[in-house]
Every structure is written in structure tokens, then in C-alpha cells.
mmCIF file of C-alpha atoms in Angstrom:
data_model
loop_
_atom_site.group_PDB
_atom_site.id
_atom_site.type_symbol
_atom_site.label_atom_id
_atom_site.label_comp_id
_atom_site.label_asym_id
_atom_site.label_seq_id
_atom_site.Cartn_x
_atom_site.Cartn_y
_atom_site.Cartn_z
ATOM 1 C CA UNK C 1 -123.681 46.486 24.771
ATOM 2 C CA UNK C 2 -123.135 50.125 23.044
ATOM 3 C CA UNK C 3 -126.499 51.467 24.300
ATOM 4 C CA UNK C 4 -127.661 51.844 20.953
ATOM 5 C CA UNK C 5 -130.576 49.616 19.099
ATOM 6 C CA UNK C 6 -131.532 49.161 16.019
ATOM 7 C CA UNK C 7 -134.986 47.236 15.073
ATOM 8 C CA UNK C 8 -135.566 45.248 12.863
ATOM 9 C CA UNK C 9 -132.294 42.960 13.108
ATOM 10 C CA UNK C 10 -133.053 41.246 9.620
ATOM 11 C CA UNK C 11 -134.750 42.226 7.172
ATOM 12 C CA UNK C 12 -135.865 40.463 4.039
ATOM 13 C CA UNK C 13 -137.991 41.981 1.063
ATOM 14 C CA UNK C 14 -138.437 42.214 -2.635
ATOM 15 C CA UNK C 15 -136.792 44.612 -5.599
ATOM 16 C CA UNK C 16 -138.606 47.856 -5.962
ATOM 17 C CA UNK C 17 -140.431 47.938 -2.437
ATOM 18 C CA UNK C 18 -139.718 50.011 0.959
ATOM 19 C CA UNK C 19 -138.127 49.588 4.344
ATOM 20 C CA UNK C 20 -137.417 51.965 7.456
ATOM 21 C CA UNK C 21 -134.813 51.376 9.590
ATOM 22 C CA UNK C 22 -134.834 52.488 13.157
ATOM 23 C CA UNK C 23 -132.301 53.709 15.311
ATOM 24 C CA UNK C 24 -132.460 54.701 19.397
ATOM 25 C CA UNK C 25 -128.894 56.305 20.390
ATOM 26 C CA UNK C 26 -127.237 56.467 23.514
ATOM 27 C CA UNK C 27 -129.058 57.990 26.507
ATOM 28 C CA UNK C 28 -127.840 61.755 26.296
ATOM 29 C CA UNK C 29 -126.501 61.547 23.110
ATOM 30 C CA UNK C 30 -127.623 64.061 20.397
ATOM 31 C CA UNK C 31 -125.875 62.958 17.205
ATOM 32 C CA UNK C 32 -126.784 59.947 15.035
ATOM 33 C CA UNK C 33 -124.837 58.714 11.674
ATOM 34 C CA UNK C 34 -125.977 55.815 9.425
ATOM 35 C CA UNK C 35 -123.339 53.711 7.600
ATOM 36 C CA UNK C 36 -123.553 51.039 4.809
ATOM 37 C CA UNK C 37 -121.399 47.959 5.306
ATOM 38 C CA UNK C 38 -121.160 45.771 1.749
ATOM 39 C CA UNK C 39 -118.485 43.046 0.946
ATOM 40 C CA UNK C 40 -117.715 45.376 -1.999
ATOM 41 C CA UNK C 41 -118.375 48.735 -0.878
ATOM 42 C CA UNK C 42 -116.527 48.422 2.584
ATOM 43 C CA UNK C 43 -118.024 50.920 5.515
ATOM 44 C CA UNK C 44 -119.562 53.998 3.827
ATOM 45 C CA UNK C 45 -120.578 56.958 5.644
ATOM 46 C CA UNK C 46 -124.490 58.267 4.530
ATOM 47 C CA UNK C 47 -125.565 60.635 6.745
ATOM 48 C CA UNK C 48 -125.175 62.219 10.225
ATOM 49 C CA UNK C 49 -127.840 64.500 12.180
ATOM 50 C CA UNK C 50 -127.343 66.609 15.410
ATOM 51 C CA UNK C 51 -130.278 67.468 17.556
ATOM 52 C CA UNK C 52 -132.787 66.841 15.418
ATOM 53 C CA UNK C 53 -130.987 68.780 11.926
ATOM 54 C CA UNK C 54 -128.877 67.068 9.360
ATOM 55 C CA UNK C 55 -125.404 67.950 9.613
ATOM 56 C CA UNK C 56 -123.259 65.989 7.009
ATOM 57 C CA UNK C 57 -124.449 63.443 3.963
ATOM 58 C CA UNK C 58 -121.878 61.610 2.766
ATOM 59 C CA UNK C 59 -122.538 58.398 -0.265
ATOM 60 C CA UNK C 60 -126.094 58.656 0.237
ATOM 61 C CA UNK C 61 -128.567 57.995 -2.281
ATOM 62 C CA UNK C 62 -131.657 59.914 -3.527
ATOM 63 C CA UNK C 63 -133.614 56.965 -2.906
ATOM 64 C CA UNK C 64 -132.354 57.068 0.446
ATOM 65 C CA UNK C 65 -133.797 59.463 3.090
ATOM 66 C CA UNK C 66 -133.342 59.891 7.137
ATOM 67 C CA UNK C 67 -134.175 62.327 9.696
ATOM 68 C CA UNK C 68 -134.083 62.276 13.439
ATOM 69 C CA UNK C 69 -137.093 62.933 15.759
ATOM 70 C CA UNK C 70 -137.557 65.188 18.979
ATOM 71 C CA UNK C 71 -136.920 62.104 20.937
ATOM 72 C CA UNK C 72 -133.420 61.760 19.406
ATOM 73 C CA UNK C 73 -134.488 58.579 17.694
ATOM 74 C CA UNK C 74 -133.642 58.477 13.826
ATOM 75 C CA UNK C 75 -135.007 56.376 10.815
ATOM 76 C CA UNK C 76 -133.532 55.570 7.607
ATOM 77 C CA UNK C 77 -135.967 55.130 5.224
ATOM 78 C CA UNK C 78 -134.898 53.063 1.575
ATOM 79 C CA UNK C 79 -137.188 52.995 -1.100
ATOM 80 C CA UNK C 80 -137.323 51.479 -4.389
ATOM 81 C CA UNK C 81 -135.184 48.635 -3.227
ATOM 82 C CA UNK C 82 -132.827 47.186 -5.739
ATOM 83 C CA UNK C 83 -130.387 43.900 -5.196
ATOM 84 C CA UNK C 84 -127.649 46.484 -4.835
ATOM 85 C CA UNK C 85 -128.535 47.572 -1.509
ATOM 86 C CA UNK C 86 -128.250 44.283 0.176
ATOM 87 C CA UNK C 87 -126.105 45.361 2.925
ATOM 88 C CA UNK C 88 -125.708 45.345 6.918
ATOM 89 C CA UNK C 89 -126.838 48.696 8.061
ATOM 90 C CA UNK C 90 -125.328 50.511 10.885
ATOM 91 C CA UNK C 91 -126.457 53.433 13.047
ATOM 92 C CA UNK C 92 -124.086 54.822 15.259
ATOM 93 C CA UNK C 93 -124.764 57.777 18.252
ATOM 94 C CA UNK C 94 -122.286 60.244 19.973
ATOM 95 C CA UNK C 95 -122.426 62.916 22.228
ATOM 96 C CA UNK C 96 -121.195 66.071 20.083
ATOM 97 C CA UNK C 97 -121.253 66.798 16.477
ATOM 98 C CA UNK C 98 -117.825 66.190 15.922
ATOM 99 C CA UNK C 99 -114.805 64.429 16.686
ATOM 100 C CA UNK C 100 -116.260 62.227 19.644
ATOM 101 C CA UNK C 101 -116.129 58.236 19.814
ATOM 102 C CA UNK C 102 -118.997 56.977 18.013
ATOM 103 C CA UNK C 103 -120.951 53.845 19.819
ATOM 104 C CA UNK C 104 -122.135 51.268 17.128
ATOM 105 C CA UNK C 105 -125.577 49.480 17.256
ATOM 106 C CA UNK C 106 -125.514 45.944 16.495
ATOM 107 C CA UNK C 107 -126.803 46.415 12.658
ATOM 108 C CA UNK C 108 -130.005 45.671 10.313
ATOM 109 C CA UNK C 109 -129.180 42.881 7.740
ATOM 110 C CA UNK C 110 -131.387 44.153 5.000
ATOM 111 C CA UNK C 111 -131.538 41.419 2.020
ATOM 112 C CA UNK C 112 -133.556 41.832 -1.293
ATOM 113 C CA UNK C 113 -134.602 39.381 -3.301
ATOM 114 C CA UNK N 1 -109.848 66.551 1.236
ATOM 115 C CA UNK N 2 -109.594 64.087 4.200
ATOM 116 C CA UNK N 3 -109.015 60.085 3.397
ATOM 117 C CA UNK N 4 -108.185 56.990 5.296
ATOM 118 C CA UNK N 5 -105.649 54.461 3.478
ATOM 119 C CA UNK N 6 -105.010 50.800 4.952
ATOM 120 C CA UNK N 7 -102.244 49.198 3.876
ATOM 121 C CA UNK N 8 -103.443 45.534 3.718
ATOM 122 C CA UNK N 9 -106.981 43.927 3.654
ATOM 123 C CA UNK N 10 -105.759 40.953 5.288
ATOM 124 C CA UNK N 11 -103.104 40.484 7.954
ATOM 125 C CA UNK N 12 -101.939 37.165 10.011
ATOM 126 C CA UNK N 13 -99.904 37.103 12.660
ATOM 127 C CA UNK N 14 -98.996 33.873 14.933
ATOM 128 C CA UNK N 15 -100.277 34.146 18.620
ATOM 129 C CA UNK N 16 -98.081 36.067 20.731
ATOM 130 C CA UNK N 17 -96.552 37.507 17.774
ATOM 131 C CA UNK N 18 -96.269 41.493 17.184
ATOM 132 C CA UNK N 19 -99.287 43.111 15.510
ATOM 133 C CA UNK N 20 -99.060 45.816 13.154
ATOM 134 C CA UNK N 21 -101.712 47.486 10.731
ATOM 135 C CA UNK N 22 -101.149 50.547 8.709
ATOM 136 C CA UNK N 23 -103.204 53.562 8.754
ATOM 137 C CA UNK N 24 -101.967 56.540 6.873
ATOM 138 C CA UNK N 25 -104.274 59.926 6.390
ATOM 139 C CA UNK N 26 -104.653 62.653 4.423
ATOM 140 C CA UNK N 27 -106.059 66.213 5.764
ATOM 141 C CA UNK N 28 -105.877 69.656 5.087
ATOM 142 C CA UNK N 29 -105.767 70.342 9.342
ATOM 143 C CA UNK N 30 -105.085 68.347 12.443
ATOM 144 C CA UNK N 31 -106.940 65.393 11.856
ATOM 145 C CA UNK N 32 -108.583 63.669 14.636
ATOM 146 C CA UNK N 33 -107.813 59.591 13.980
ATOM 147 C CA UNK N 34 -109.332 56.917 15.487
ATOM 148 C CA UNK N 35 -108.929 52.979 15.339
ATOM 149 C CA UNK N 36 -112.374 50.561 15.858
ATOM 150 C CA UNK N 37 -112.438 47.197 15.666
ATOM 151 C CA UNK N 38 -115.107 45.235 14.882
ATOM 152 C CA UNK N 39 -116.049 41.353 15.911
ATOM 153 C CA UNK N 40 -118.284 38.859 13.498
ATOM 154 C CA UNK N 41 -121.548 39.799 13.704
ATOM 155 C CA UNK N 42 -120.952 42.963 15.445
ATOM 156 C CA UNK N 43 -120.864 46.620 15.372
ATOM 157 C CA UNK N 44 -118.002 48.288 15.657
ATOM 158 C CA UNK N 45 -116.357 49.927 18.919
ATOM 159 C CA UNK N 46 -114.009 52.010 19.812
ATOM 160 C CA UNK N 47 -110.279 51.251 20.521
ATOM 161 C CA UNK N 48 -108.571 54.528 20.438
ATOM 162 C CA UNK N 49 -108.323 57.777 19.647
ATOM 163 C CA UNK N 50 -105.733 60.362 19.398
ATOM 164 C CA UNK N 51 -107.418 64.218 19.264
ATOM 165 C CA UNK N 52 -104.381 66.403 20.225
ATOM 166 C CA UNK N 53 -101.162 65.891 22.894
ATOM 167 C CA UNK N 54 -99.727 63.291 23.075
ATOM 168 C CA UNK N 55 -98.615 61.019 19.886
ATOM 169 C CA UNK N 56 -98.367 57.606 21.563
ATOM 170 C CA UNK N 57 -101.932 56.649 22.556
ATOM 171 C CA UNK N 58 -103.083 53.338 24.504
ATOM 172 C CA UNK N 59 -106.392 51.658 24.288
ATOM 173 C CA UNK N 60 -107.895 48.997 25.142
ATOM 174 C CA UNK N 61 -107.024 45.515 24.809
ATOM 175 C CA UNK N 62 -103.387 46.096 24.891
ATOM 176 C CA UNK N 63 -103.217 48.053 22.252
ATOM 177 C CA UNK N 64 -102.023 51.252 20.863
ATOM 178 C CA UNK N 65 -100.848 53.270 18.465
ATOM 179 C CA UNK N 66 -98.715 56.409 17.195
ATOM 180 C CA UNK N 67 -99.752 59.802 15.405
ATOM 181 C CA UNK N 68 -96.760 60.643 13.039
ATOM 182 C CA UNK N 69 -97.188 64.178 11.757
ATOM 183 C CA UNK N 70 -94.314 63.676 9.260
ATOM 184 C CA UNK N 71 -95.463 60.473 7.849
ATOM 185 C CA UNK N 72 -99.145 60.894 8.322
ATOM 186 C CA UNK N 73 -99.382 57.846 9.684
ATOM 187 C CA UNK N 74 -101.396 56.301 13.231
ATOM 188 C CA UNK N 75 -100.256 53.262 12.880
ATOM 189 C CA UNK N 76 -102.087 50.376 15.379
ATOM 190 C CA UNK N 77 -99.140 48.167 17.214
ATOM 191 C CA UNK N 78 -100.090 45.446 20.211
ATOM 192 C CA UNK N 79 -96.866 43.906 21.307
ATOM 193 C CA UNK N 80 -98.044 40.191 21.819
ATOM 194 C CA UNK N 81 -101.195 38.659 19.213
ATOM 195 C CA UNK N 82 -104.146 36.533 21.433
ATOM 196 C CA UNK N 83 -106.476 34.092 19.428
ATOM 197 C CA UNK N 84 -109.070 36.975 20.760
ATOM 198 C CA UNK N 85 -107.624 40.164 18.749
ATOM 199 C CA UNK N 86 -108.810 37.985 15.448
ATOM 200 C CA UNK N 87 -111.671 40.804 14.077
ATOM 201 C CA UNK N 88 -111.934 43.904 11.209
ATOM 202 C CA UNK N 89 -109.401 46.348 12.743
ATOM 203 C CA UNK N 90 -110.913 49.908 11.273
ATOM 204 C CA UNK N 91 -108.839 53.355 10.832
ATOM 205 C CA UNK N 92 -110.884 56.932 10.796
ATOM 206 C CA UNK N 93 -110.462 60.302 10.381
ATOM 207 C CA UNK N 94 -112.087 63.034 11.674
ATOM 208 C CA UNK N 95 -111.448 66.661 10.435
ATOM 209 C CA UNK N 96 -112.414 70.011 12.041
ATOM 210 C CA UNK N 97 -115.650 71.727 10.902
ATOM 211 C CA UNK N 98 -117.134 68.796 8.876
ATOM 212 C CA UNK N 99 -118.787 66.394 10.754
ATOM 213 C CA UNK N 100 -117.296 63.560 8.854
ATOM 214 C CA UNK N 101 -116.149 60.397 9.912
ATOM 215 C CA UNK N 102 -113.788 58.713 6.895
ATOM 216 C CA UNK N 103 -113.660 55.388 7.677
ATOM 217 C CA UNK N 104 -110.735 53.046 5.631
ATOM 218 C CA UNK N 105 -111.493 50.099 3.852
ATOM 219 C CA UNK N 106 -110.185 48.029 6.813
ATOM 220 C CA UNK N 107 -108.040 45.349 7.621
ATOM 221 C CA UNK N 108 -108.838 41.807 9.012
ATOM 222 C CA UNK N 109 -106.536 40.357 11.394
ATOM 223 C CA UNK N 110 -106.060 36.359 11.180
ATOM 224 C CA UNK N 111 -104.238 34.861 14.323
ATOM 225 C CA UNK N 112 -102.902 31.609 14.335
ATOM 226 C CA UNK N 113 -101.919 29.170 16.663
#
């Protein structure tokens, strides 16, 4: 067990609607990154925050938004849902911005019909 | 611009065998390089990482790996394959000032019997 939880663990829903994701970190960790897992698209970075600010975006989509709250916790929200975005979504915490281990959550399986 | 590169999607090895996956980087400044495996159904964790000193770095498991300045390489190495090391073996990169993880495309290691 990482320390980190996501909700909801699966997640099934239709083309074109929305979903949030929600992520807890690590007790006493201020940094949270998302990351799309895909059979094609491998493990793709989207976007990291720090204390509450963003701090890096990496392949994340307009129709893809996140931010973290003053209790550390973050949310990635995806709207206008398309097959395409089927994919196990990952949150991950660490202690610094940079260069410190990461600890994984167990994933969101989000699947659109 | 920083990038990950794993040589090999899929690797088997017989149990008790020598393991061996490829990592080799690309960054502008001392990277920061990390290895993560990840089980079915799992997030990923951490196995090792190498931020500055010394080259040869253990982790966990039994196994570690080498930063190579010359070659670019951080190579993961565990001397003797268990039925348990079968998982997603993942190489990153972290580089100074911006927040990024790279993650490669990974590798998944098959042991036999």
C-alpha cells in the first residue's frame, strides 16, 4: 500500500459526458502528477501540481483539466468523453517538486462506451 | 530535450537466469533516472534510483543497476530471475528545473520455468 487513493476504482460512462477523478496523496506530501496508461499510448505524463499550483503539463488535453485543493487532494476532471480516452488513470504523490520517488495509487479504470 | 528509450517491449528470461533490460536517456544535464516496476493490476513503485554519486545503485528485490555517463545508459541487471520478478519493468528520467518525469514505453519481463 503506497498511501495514495484514488476513488472511483472503475468507472464506466458514455461518449460525450463527464467524469472527475480523485486523488488523496501521501500524508506530508505536497506534489501530485496524473498519468494516462493506454495499450497504445504507453504511460503518459499530464500534469503535476505542487502545493496547491500547477507546476508542469505534459500530453494533456484541453478537454482535460486538474487542480489540487488546500487539503493537498487533487481531481482530474475529463469532459466530453470520447472512446479514445478509455484508459487506466494514475495519480501519483511525492514529497518535493522534483526529482523525488513518486508513490503510485492503485488507478481509475475509466471505460466509455 | 530529455527522453527515455527501452530497448525491448518484451523480454523472457528462464528462472534463475540473468535479467537484463535496457534503458538509455537523453538530457541536456545530469539526469536523475529511475527504474519502477509495475505488477498486474497495480500501480507502479519504485525500485531504484540513481540522483548523483555513486554509478552502481541497488534496490530492492535484488536488483540493480548502472548509470553510464558515456553510454547514457542505466541499465537494470538482477543476477538470478524468480517466477516473482514477472511484471512491466519502467525506466524514467528526471531533469533539473522541469518537474518532469519521462517515463519509457516499458518493458515486460516473462519468466519461465
Amino acid at each position: 500500500d503506497s498511501g495514495v487513493t484514488q476513488t472511483p476504482k472503475h468507472l464506466i460512462t458514455a461518449t460525450g459526458q463527464r467524469v472527475t477523478l480523485r486523488c488523496s496523496p501521501r500524508s506530508g506530501d505536497l506534489s501530485v502528477y496524473w498519468y494516462q496508461q493506454s495499450l497504445d499510448q504507453g504511460l503518459q505524463f499530464l500534469i503535476q501540481y505542487y502545493n496547491g499550483e500547477e507546476r508542469a503539463k505534459g500530453n494533456i488535453l484541453e478537454r482535460f483539466s486538474a487542480q489540487q485543493f488546500p487539503d493537498l487532494h487533487s481531481e482530474l476532471n475529463l469532459s466530453s468523453l470520447e472512446l479514445g480516452d478509455s484508459a487506466l488513470y494514475f495519480c501519483a504523490s511525492s514529497v518535493l517538486a522534483e526529482h523525488n520517488e513518486q508513490f503510485f495509487g492503485p488507478g481509475t479504470r475509466l471505460t466509455v462506451l | 530535450a530529455q527522453s527515455v528509450t527501452q530497448l525491448g517491449s518484451h523480454v523472457s528470461v528462464s528462472e534463475g537466469a540473468l535479467v537484463l533490460l535496457r534503458c538509455n536517456y537523453s538530457s541536456s544535464v545530469p539526469p536523475y533516472l529511475f527504474w519502477y516496476v509495475q505488477y498486474p493490476n497495480q500501480g507502479l513503485q519504485l525500485l531504484l534510483k540513481y540522483t548523483t554519486g555513486a554509478t552502481l545503485v541497488k534496490g530492492i528485490n535484488g536488483f540493480e543497476a548502472e548509470f553510464k555517463k558515456s553510454e547514457t545508459s542505466f541499465h537494470l541487471t538482477k543476477p538470478s530471475a524468480h517466477m516473482s520478478d514477472a511484471a512491466e519493468y519502467f525506466c524514467a528520467v528526471s531533469e533539473g528545473g522541469t518537474y518532469k518525469y519521462i517515463f519509457g514505453t516499458g518493458t515486460r519481463l516473462k519468466v519461465l520455468a
